[in-house]
Tab-separated table of C-alpha atoms in Angstrom:
chain	number	residue	atom	x	y	z
A	1	MET	CA	-7.738	-14.459	-6.760
A	2	ALA	CA	-4.959	-16.930	-6.381
A	3	MET	CA	-2.379	-16.490	-8.798
A	4	ALA	CA	-2.048	-20.200	-8.671
A	5	GLN	CA	-3.565	-23.242	-6.017
A	6	LEU	CA	-0.585	-25.150	-4.604
A	7	HIS	CA	-2.285	-27.683	-2.450
A	8	ARG	CA	-6.064	-28.678	-1.480
A	9	PRO	CA	-7.543	-28.686	1.807
A	10	ASP	CA	-6.877	-32.809	1.492
A	11	GLU	CA	-3.621	-32.452	0.765
A	12	PRO	CA	-0.272	-32.112	2.965
A	13	PRO	CA	1.061	-28.418	2.974
A	14	ALA	CA	3.088	-26.945	0.464
A	15	ALA	CA	6.681	-27.346	0.597
A	16	GLY	CA	8.878	-25.578	3.027
A	17	THR	CA	6.209	-23.982	4.545
A	18	ASP	CA	7.209	-25.556	8.104
A	19	ALA	CA	10.244	-26.107	7.233
A	20	ALA	CA	10.649	-22.515	6.393
A	21	SER	CA	9.401	-20.979	9.831
A	22	ARG	CA	11.688	-23.857	11.678
A	23	ALA	CA	14.448	-22.973	10.185
A	24	GLY	CA	13.638	-19.091	11.067
A	25	PHE	CA	11.846	-17.928	7.754
A	26	ALA	CA	13.066	-13.975	8.065
A	27	TYR	CA	11.038	-11.612	5.403
A	28	GLU	CA	14.395	-8.940	5.519
A	29	ARG	CA	16.368	-12.052	4.083
A	30	LEU	CA	15.220	-12.807	0.617
A	31	ALA	CA	17.295	-11.504	-1.757
A	32	PRO	CA	15.511	-8.266	-3.615
A	33	PHE	CA	14.560	-8.686	-7.332
A	34	THR	CA	15.047	-5.166	-9.312
A	35	ARG	CA	13.001	-5.395	-12.537
A	36	PHE	CA	9.290	-5.100	-11.842
A	37	THR	CA	8.479	-7.405	-14.223
A	38	ASP	CA	10.160	-10.241	-12.986
A	39	VAL	CA	7.247	-10.276	-10.468
A	40	LEU	CA	5.149	-12.967	-12.658
A	41	GLU	CA	8.226	-15.187	-12.061
A	42	THR	CA	7.347	-18.175	-9.292
A	43	SER	CA	10.834	-17.927	-8.738
A	44	VAL	CA	11.469	-14.820	-6.624
A	45	PHE	CA	8.259	-15.662	-4.307
A	46	ALA	CA	8.744	-17.773	-0.835
A	47	PRO	CA	6.247	-19.325	0.719
A	48	VAL	CA	5.395	-17.336	4.314
A	49	PRO	CA	5.501	-19.934	7.168
A	50	ASP	CA	1.568	-21.193	8.495
A	51	ASP	CA	2.459	-20.028	12.206
A	52	TRP	CA	2.942	-16.753	10.877
A	53	TRP	CA	-0.347	-14.188	10.612
A	54	ILE	CA	-1.988	-11.729	8.227
A	55	GLY	CA	-2.751	-8.251	9.269
A	56	HIS	CA	-5.411	-6.881	7.159
A	57	CYS	CA	-7.651	-3.876	7.362
A	58	ASP	CA	-9.816	-1.709	5.449
A	59	VAL	CA	-11.887	1.572	5.628
A	60	ILE	CA	-15.967	0.551	5.715
A	61	ASP	CA	-17.425	2.067	2.421
A	62	SER	CA	-14.761	3.676	2.150
A	63	THR	CA	-16.269	4.448	-1.660
A	64	GLY	CA	-18.631	6.237	-0.062
A	65	ALA	CA	-16.259	8.465	1.735
A	66	ILE	CA	-14.368	8.930	-1.463
A	67	ALA	CA	-17.790	10.545	-3.129
A	68	ALA	CA	-17.794	13.121	-0.282
A	69	GLY	CA	-14.526	14.070	-0.986
A	70	ARG	CA	-12.633	12.705	1.768
A	71	TYR	CA	-10.261	10.573	-0.405
A	72	ARG	CA	-7.294	12.146	1.665
A	73	GLU	CA	-8.381	10.434	4.490
A	74	VAL	CA	-9.641	7.126	3.322
A	75	ASN	CA	-5.594	6.877	1.919
A	76	MET	CA	-4.651	7.934	5.503
A	77	ALA	CA	-6.541	5.128	7.104
A	78	GLY	CA	-4.847	2.746	5.340
A	79	ALA	CA	-1.202	4.049	5.955
A	80	ALA	CA	-1.367	5.032	9.615
A	81	ALA	CA	-2.141	1.054	10.054
A	82	ILE	CA	1.286	0.629	8.220
A	83	ALA	CA	2.913	3.083	10.347
A	84	ALA	CA	1.521	2.372	13.586
A	85	VAL	CA	2.825	-1.431	12.703
A	86	ARG	CA	6.096	-0.090	12.270
A	87	ASN	CA	6.680	2.188	14.857
A	88	ALA	CA	5.342	-0.713	16.746
A	89	LEU	CA	7.893	-2.927	15.977
A	90	HIS	CA	10.872	-0.242	16.633
A	91	GLY	CA	11.408	-0.041	12.415
A	92	ARG	CA	12.715	-3.386	11.856
A	93	ALA	CA	11.800	-4.713	8.262
A	94	LEU	CA	7.947	-5.350	7.492
A	95	ALA	CA	6.356	-6.971	4.824
A	96	PHE	CA	3.442	-4.894	3.381
A	97	VAL	CA	0.635	-3.455	1.585
A	98	PHE	CA	-1.211	-0.112	0.725
A	99	GLY	CA	-4.181	-0.739	-0.904
A	100	GLY	CA	-5.729	2.614	-1.147
A	101	ASP	CA	-8.428	2.098	1.117
A	102	GLY	CA	-6.513	-0.141	3.890
A	103	ALA	CA	-3.659	-2.238	4.113
A	104	SER	CA	-2.435	-5.875	4.530
A	105	LEU	CA	1.179	-7.072	6.132
A	106	VAL	CA	2.523	-10.223	7.522
A	107	LEU	CA	4.028	-10.866	10.423
A	108	PRO	CA	5.588	-13.764	12.488
A	109	PRO	CA	4.310	-15.485	15.909
A	110	SER	CA	6.777	-13.346	18.283
A	111	ASP	CA	4.749	-10.598	17.022
A	112	ARG	CA	1.513	-10.947	17.250
A	113	ALA	CA	0.234	-9.379	20.206
A	114	THR	CA	2.584	-6.298	19.393
A	115	VAL	CA	0.794	-5.937	16.473
A	116	GLU	CA	-2.531	-6.236	17.607
A	117	ALA	CA	-2.550	-3.672	20.138
A	118	ALA	CA	-0.871	-1.493	17.292
A	119	LEU	CA	-3.944	-2.403	14.991
A	120	ALA	CA	-6.763	-1.568	17.520
A	121	ALA	CA	-5.411	1.719	18.333
A	122	THR	CA	-5.677	2.420	14.772
A	123	VAL	CA	-8.660	1.271	14.797
A	124	THR	CA	-10.066	3.582	17.770
A	125	PHE	CA	-7.679	6.585	15.712
A	126	VAL	CA	-9.521	6.073	12.431
A	127	ARG	CA	-12.821	6.468	14.238
A	128	GLU	CA	-12.180	9.284	16.819
A	129	GLU	CA	-9.952	11.256	14.277
A	130	LEU	CA	-10.891	10.904	11.006
A	131	GLY	CA	-14.551	10.045	11.322
A	132	LEU	CA	-14.108	6.526	9.778
A	133	THR	CA	-14.719	2.619	10.481
A	134	LEU	CA	-12.184	0.651	9.849
A	135	ARG	CA	-12.414	-3.218	10.868
A	136	ALA	CA	-9.070	-4.980	11.029
A	137	ALA	CA	-8.391	-8.684	11.687
A	138	LEU	CA	-4.730	-10.804	12.304
A	139	VAL	CA	-5.726	-14.153	10.121
A	140	PRO	CA	-3.831	-17.084	10.601
A	141	VAL	CA	-1.789	-18.355	7.542
A	142	ARG	CA	-2.354	-22.170	8.536
A	143	ALA	CA	-6.360	-21.286	7.753
A	144	VAL	CA	-5.135	-19.780	4.234
A	145	ARG	CA	-3.901	-23.002	3.424
A	146	ALA	CA	-6.518	-25.215	5.104
A	147	ALA	CA	-8.769	-23.322	2.575
A	148	GLY	CA	-6.808	-24.387	-0.617
A	149	HIS	CA	-4.934	-20.957	-0.816
A	150	ASP	CA	-1.171	-20.160	-0.168
A	151	LEU	CA	0.620	-16.956	0.744
A	152	ARG	CA	3.935	-16.294	-0.997
A	153	VAL	CA	5.918	-13.816	-0.602
A	154	ALA	CA	8.780	-11.543	-2.509
A	155	ARG	CA	10.585	-8.450	-2.111
A	156	TYR	CA	10.737	-5.823	-4.905
A	157	ALA	CA	14.009	-3.104	-4.501
A	158	ALA	CA	11.875	0.552	-5.881
A	159	SER	CA	15.223	1.651	-5.330
A	160	GLU	CA	18.258	1.310	-3.847
A	161	ALA	CA	17.176	2.331	-0.457
A	162	VAL	CA	13.417	1.175	-0.273
A	163	ALA	CA	12.455	-2.670	-0.721
A	164	TYR	CA	8.357	-3.633	-1.472
A	165	ALA	CA	6.162	-6.756	-0.267
A	166	MET	CA	5.055	-8.370	-3.150
A	167	PHE	CA	2.497	-11.816	-2.632
A	168	GLU	CA	1.010	-14.424	-4.123
A	169	GLY	CA	-1.032	-17.514	-3.813
A	170	GLY	CA	-4.717	-15.740	-3.091
A	171	GLY	CA	-3.546	-15.472	0.915
A	172	LEU	CA	-4.740	-12.159	1.045
A	173	ALA	CA	-7.796	-12.118	-1.105
A	174	PHE	CA	-8.534	-14.724	1.723
A	175	ALA	CA	-8.084	-12.349	4.319
A	176	ASP	CA	-9.964	-9.517	3.101
A	177	ALA	CA	-12.850	-11.675	2.663
A	178	ARG	CA	-12.575	-13.507	5.799
A	179	THR	CA	-11.808	-9.869	7.522
A	180	LYS	CA	-15.535	-8.632	5.941
A	181	ALA	CA	-17.075	-11.842	7.336
A	182	GLY	CA	-16.063	-10.090	10.823
A	183	ALA	CA	-13.732	-13.379	11.440
A	184	TYR	CA	-10.600	-13.248	13.505
A	185	ALA	CA	-11.763	-9.476	13.990
A	186	VAL	CA	-8.731	-7.364	15.891
A	187	HIS	CA	-11.765	-5.082	18.168
A	188	ALA	CA	-10.936	-1.281	19.095
A	189	ALA	CA	-8.893	-0.623	21.848
A	190	PRO	CA	-10.573	1.677	25.104
A	191	ALA	CA	-11.888	5.236	23.599
A	192	GLY	CA	-8.368	7.437	23.580
A	193	THR	CA	-6.178	5.143	22.692
A	194	ARG	CA	-4.118	6.394	20.169
A	195	PRO	CA	-1.421	4.293	18.399
A	196	ASP	CA	2.618	6.167	17.287
A	197	LEU	CA	2.329	7.479	13.931
A	198	THR	CA	5.913	9.402	14.239
A	199	GLY	CA	6.462	9.827	10.411
A	200	LEU	CA	3.366	9.788	8.544
A	201	SER	CA	2.267	13.015	6.935
A	202	CYS	CA	0.515	14.462	4.168
A	203	ARG	CA	2.195	17.915	2.897
A	204	PHE	CA	2.449	17.283	-0.659
A	205	GLU	CA	-0.579	18.570	-2.964
A	206	PRO	CA	-1.986	16.642	-5.557
A	207	VAL	CA	-0.062	15.282	-8.235
A	208	PRO	CA	-1.515	16.818	-11.527
A	209	ALA	CA	-1.511	14.325	-14.622
A	210	ALA	CA	1.289	15.404	-17.347
A	211	THR	CA	0.184	12.754	-19.370
A	212	GLY	CA	-3.218	13.462	-19.221
A	213	LEU	CA	-4.021	11.229	-17.128
A	214	ILE	CA	-3.748	9.021	-13.659
A	215	VAL	CA	-5.047	5.140	-14.210
A	216	SER	CA	-5.801	3.256	-11.446
A	217	VAL	CA	-5.166	-0.620	-12.082
A	218	LEU	CA	-6.530	-3.446	-11.030
A	219	ALA	CA	-5.869	-7.001	-11.731
A	220	VAL	CA	-6.421	-10.303	-10.670
A	221	PRO	CA	-6.723	-14.055	-12.506
A	222	LEU	CA	-9.470	-15.695	-12.318
A	223	THR	CA	-10.020	-19.132	-10.602
A	224	GLY	CA	-8.444	-21.679	-12.347
A	225	ALA	CA	-6.627	-19.632	-15.277
A	226	GLU	CA	-3.983	-21.269	-16.537
A	227	ARG	CA	-0.823	-19.230	-15.554
A	228	THR	CA	0.889	-18.680	-18.810
A	229	ALA	CA	-1.908	-17.329	-20.293
A	230	VAL	CA	-2.330	-14.741	-16.706
A	231	ARG	CA	1.735	-13.890	-17.080
A	232	ASP	CA	0.952	-13.355	-20.976
A	233	ALA	CA	-1.588	-10.870	-19.890
A	234	LEU	CA	-0.485	-8.924	-17.071
A	235	ALA	CA	3.103	-8.630	-19.294
A	236	ASP	CA	1.583	-7.130	-22.159
A	237	VAL	CA	-0.571	-4.241	-19.768
A	238	LEU	CA	3.021	-3.634	-17.300
A	239	GLY	CA	4.449	-3.078	-21.668
A	240	LEU	CA	1.990	-0.692	-22.408
A	241	ILE	CA	2.528	1.591	-19.471
A	242	GLU	CA	6.346	0.700	-19.372
A	243	ALA	CA	6.461	2.342	-23.094
A	244	MET	CA	4.982	5.942	-21.452
A	245	PRO	CA	7.401	8.795	-20.539
A	246	ARG	CA	9.512	7.445	-17.419
A	247	MET	CA	7.515	4.138	-17.199
A	248	GLY	CA	4.439	5.428	-16.367
A	249	ARG	CA	5.225	6.953	-12.678
A	250	PRO	CA	2.695	9.464	-11.664
A	251	LEU	CA	5.001	11.401	-9.646
A	252	PRO	CA	7.562	14.075	-11.659
A	253	ALA	CA	11.355	13.964	-11.688
A	254	ALA	CA	11.460	17.223	-9.272
A	255	GLY	CA	8.787	15.306	-7.082
A	256	PRO	CA	5.811	16.731	-5.394
A	257	PRO	CA	4.452	19.694	-5.845
A	258	LEU	CA	3.730	21.924	-2.373
A	259	GLY	CA	1.824	24.544	-1.201
A	260	TRP	CA	0.789	26.620	2.049
A	261	PRO	CA	-1.488	26.009	3.475
A	262	PRO	CA	-0.960	22.687	2.934
A	263	SER	CA	-4.345	20.780	1.803
A	264	GLY	CA	-3.712	18.124	4.172
A	265	TRP	CA	-2.763	20.063	7.180
A	266	GLN	CA	-5.975	19.054	9.522
A	267	ILE	CA	-5.514	15.777	8.831
A	268	GLU	CA	-2.396	15.864	9.740
A	269	ALA	CA	-3.367	18.173	12.754
A	270	ARG	CA	-5.454	15.128	13.916
A	271	LEU	CA	-2.069	12.718	13.776
A	272	ARG	CA	-0.995	14.699	15.891
A	273	GLY	CA	-3.139	14.877	18.558
A	274	PRO	CA	-3.457	18.060	20.590
A	275	LEU	CA	-0.369	20.299	21.558
A	276	LEU	CA	-0.886	21.327	25.154
A	277	GLY	CA	-3.869	19.937	25.488
A	278	SER	CA	-5.307	22.246	22.841
A	279	ARG	CA	-6.465	21.421	19.196
A	280	ALA	CA	-5.700	25.195	17.973
A	281	LEU	CA	-1.834	25.221	19.267
A	282	ARG	CA	-1.483	22.298	17.338
A	283	TRP	CA	-3.127	23.466	14.285
A	284	LEU	CA	-1.022	26.830	14.218
A	285	GLN	CA	2.037	24.518	14.880
A	286	VAL	CA	1.119	22.215	11.879
A	287	LEU	CA	0.966	25.147	10.072
A	288	ILE	CA	4.041	27.048	10.702
A	289	ARG	CA	5.872	24.036	10.264
A	290	ALA	CA	4.234	23.537	6.813
A	291	GLY	CA	5.245	27.142	5.608
A	292	LEU	CA	9.033	26.786	6.737
A	293	SER	CA	9.444	22.986	5.155
A	294	LEU	CA	8.084	24.568	2.203
A	295	ALA	CA	10.198	27.965	2.566
A	296	ILE	CA	12.975	25.507	2.755
A	297	PHE	CA	12.543	22.934	-0.471
A	298	ARG	CA	11.673	26.514	-2.550
A	299	SER	CA	15.212	26.974	-1.822
A	300	ARG	CA	16.707	23.989	-1.645
A	301	LEU	CA	18.533	25.080	0.949
A	302	THR	CA	20.635	22.364	2.766
A	303	LEU	CA	19.969	22.050	6.211
A	304	GLY	CA	23.038	19.549	7.932
A	305	ARG	CA	22.769	16.501	6.535
A	306	PHE	CA	19.634	17.650	5.038
A	307	SER	CA	18.780	17.708	1.012
A	308	PRO	CA	16.015	19.313	-0.521
A	309	GLY	CA	16.337	17.807	-3.915
A	310	ARG	CA	17.924	14.636	-2.855
A	311	TYR	CA	14.831	14.321	-0.314
A	312	LEU	CA	12.615	14.960	-3.451
A	313	ARG	CA	14.547	12.569	-5.351
A	314	GLU	CA	14.241	9.546	-2.986
A	315	VAL	CA	10.573	10.377	-3.091
A	316	VAL	CA	9.986	9.559	-6.193
A	317	ALA	CA	12.498	6.585	-6.593
A	318	ASN	CA	10.692	5.237	-3.410
A	319	THR	CA	7.406	5.618	-4.582
A	320	ASP	CA	5.126	2.457	-4.560
A	321	PHE	CA	3.013	2.952	-7.908
A	322	ARG	CA	2.619	-0.553	-9.179
A	323	LYS	CA	2.996	-3.569	-6.692
A	324	PHE	CA	1.018	-6.931	-6.914
A	325	ASP	CA	-0.755	-8.515	-4.499
A	326	ASP	CA	-2.215	-11.759	-5.381
A	327	GLY	CA	-2.880	-9.924	-8.568
A	328	LEU	CA	-1.469	-6.181	-10.390
A	329	ARG	CA	-2.282	-3.468	-9.091
A	330	MET	CA	-0.842	0.124	-9.714
A	331	THR	CA	-1.612	3.935	-9.856
A	332	VAL	CA	0.340	4.806	-13.258
A	333	ALA	CA	0.937	8.149	-15.783
A	334	CYS	CA	-0.473	7.835	-19.240
A	335	ASP	CA	-2.431	9.402	-22.038
A	336	ALA	CA	-5.729	8.194	-23.046
A	337	PRO	CA	-4.691	6.384	-25.943
A	338	THR	CA	-2.414	4.084	-23.483
A	339	ALA	CA	-5.346	3.649	-21.223
A	340	ASP	CA	-7.694	2.726	-24.004
A	341	ALA	CA	-5.270	-0.001	-24.750
A	342	VAL	CA	-5.063	-1.305	-21.224
A	343	GLU	CA	-8.272	-1.597	-20.644
A	344	ALA	CA	-8.740	-2.901	-24.755
A	345	ARG	CA	-5.998	-5.826	-22.974
A	346	LEU	CA	-7.476	-6.452	-19.922
A	347	ARG	CA	-11.300	-6.996	-21.922
A	348	ALA	CA	-9.895	-9.473	-23.992
A	349	ALA	CA	-8.650	-10.830	-21.024
A	350	ARG	CA	-11.654	-11.224	-19.224
A	351	ALA	CA	-13.489	-12.422	-22.118
A	352	SER	CA	-10.595	-15.448	-22.809
A	353	GLY	CA	-11.443	-16.207	-18.636
A	354	VAL	CA	-8.392	-14.976	-18.052
A	355	LEU	CA	-8.353	-11.852	-16.059
A	356	ARG	CA	-10.950	-9.549	-13.976
A	357	TYR	CA	-9.935	-6.088	-13.427
A	358	GLY	CA	-11.249	-2.532	-12.280
A	359	VAL	CA	-9.660	0.713	-13.361
A	360	HIS	CA	-10.176	4.273	-12.413
A	361	ARG	CA	-9.329	7.433	-14.322
A	362	GLN	CA	-8.917	10.602	-12.607
A	363	ASN	CA	-6.399	13.747	-13.443
A	364	ALA	CA	-4.508	14.247	-10.360
A	365	ALA	CA	-2.607	12.132	-7.979
A	366	ILE	CA	-2.145	11.917	-4.625
A	367	VAL	CA	0.747	11.081	-2.518
A	368	THR	CA	0.447	9.352	1.694
A	369	CYS	CA	4.688	9.403	3.272
A	370	ILE	CA	5.997	7.986	6.502
A	371	THR	CA	9.133	9.268	6.935
A	372	PRO	CA	10.553	8.468	10.642
A	373	SER	CA	13.868	10.273	9.463
A	374	ALA	CA	13.572	12.974	6.650
A	375	VAL	CA	18.109	12.460	6.516
A	376	ALA	CA	17.732	8.777	5.907
A	377	ALA	CA	16.771	7.406	2.368
A	378	ASP	CA	14.288	4.751	3.513
A	379	HIS	CA	11.733	6.307	3.390
A	380	VAL	CA	7.960	5.315	2.012
A	381	HIS	CA	5.593	7.153	-0.290
A	382	PHE	CA	2.020	5.683	-1.598
A	383	VAL	CA	0.338	7.058	-4.038
A	384	ASP	CA	-3.155	6.853	-5.207
A	385	GLY	CA	-5.363	8.029	-7.443
A	386	ALA	CA	-6.817	11.642	-5.808
A	387	GLY	CA	-10.217	11.235	-7.585
A	388	GLY	CA	-10.810	7.904	-5.812
A	389	GLY	CA	-7.972	5.905	-7.187
A	390	TYR	CA	-8.152	2.046	-6.114
A	391	ALA	CA	-11.220	2.161	-4.103
A	392	LEU	CA	-13.255	2.968	-7.592
A	393	ALA	CA	-11.402	0.346	-9.285
A	394	ALA	CA	-12.206	-2.116	-6.587
A	395	ARG	CA	-15.492	-1.765	-7.343
A	396	GLN	CA	-15.530	-2.117	-10.328
A	397	LEU	CA	-13.227	-5.419	-10.075
A	398	LYS	CA	-15.927	-6.445	-7.354
A	399	ALA	CA	-19.007	-5.858	-10.012
A	400	ASP	CA	-17.050	-7.802	-12.278
A	401	GLY	CA	-18.040	-11.097	-9.893
A	402	ALA	CA	-15.661	-13.881	-9.630
């Protein structure tokens, strides 16, 4: 749902959209904000130009896959789309958001063909290696505004090295609906095509909830809701979570746990594909590397420029445990009384015609990583609930209606 409808289809586009394009709008030049609650302020957002595109993808029947215990594969499918596009763009700054069972990203017209090829290859990879169906689309931003919505983006600095994109205006929700309807579809690449997934991994074990619960929350404005009321309700929810130890971070300060063999080793082997034509050799390689990694992290041995302790601290700092994409999305650690208070505030906002929401509680979180370089500090990490997380919260949200 849109946080604000900035113009109707019969009105001119929002000020600055075409002008921004002509002026060479660049996501990476947006000044990042550092206090997460500022995401509720319209001043931090800038309009995305009309000639840009939204890449969107999601796993069909992700709830069924999660019910079958395949939550890691579901998360990996969404993260794979981000990794594939990042690598295809050679690491250039990219505005993206991880949705648990999918992803959204925003791109300039000059990158459209490259991103389409990367998404098409990812659709094929997900089908052939993960056994899931990933649908993907490229939706023109111009269509978003023609439908009466908007797309505005901001950059939130989760740490000194990593900034994540935040979105408002209803554009991503529109893209999601059009993708599910089969519009603007990106079709699968030929069988056997593989995207470049360098850096994508899932070696960390599920992270137990130190405070009792890991809670995944989705909260989006209802159509016509007054902006101040929306802001106040979301600020209340954030305030409840930020009062928790470490502001609700789901990962411990020492970083997520490692084990051997890692629970996601078979998925990682499928990411890499056969080694010298042999899957067995790839499995062996992944297990050996995981064992070496475990030994290095447990010994805290510094190897050249790589420091295990520093890397784990960066993992915690860089994690995307809270974000905003047409509404609040977060996976946080809290106790049962705080979770009850959050749900009570959301119910009150729903009864007042302000928000609709979905909440899912579980006892652990999972982490999916994109680490192109272990010695650079800009690796990114996506957190979801280990018991269904965002996908099951989204099911409740959908059942709540519009």
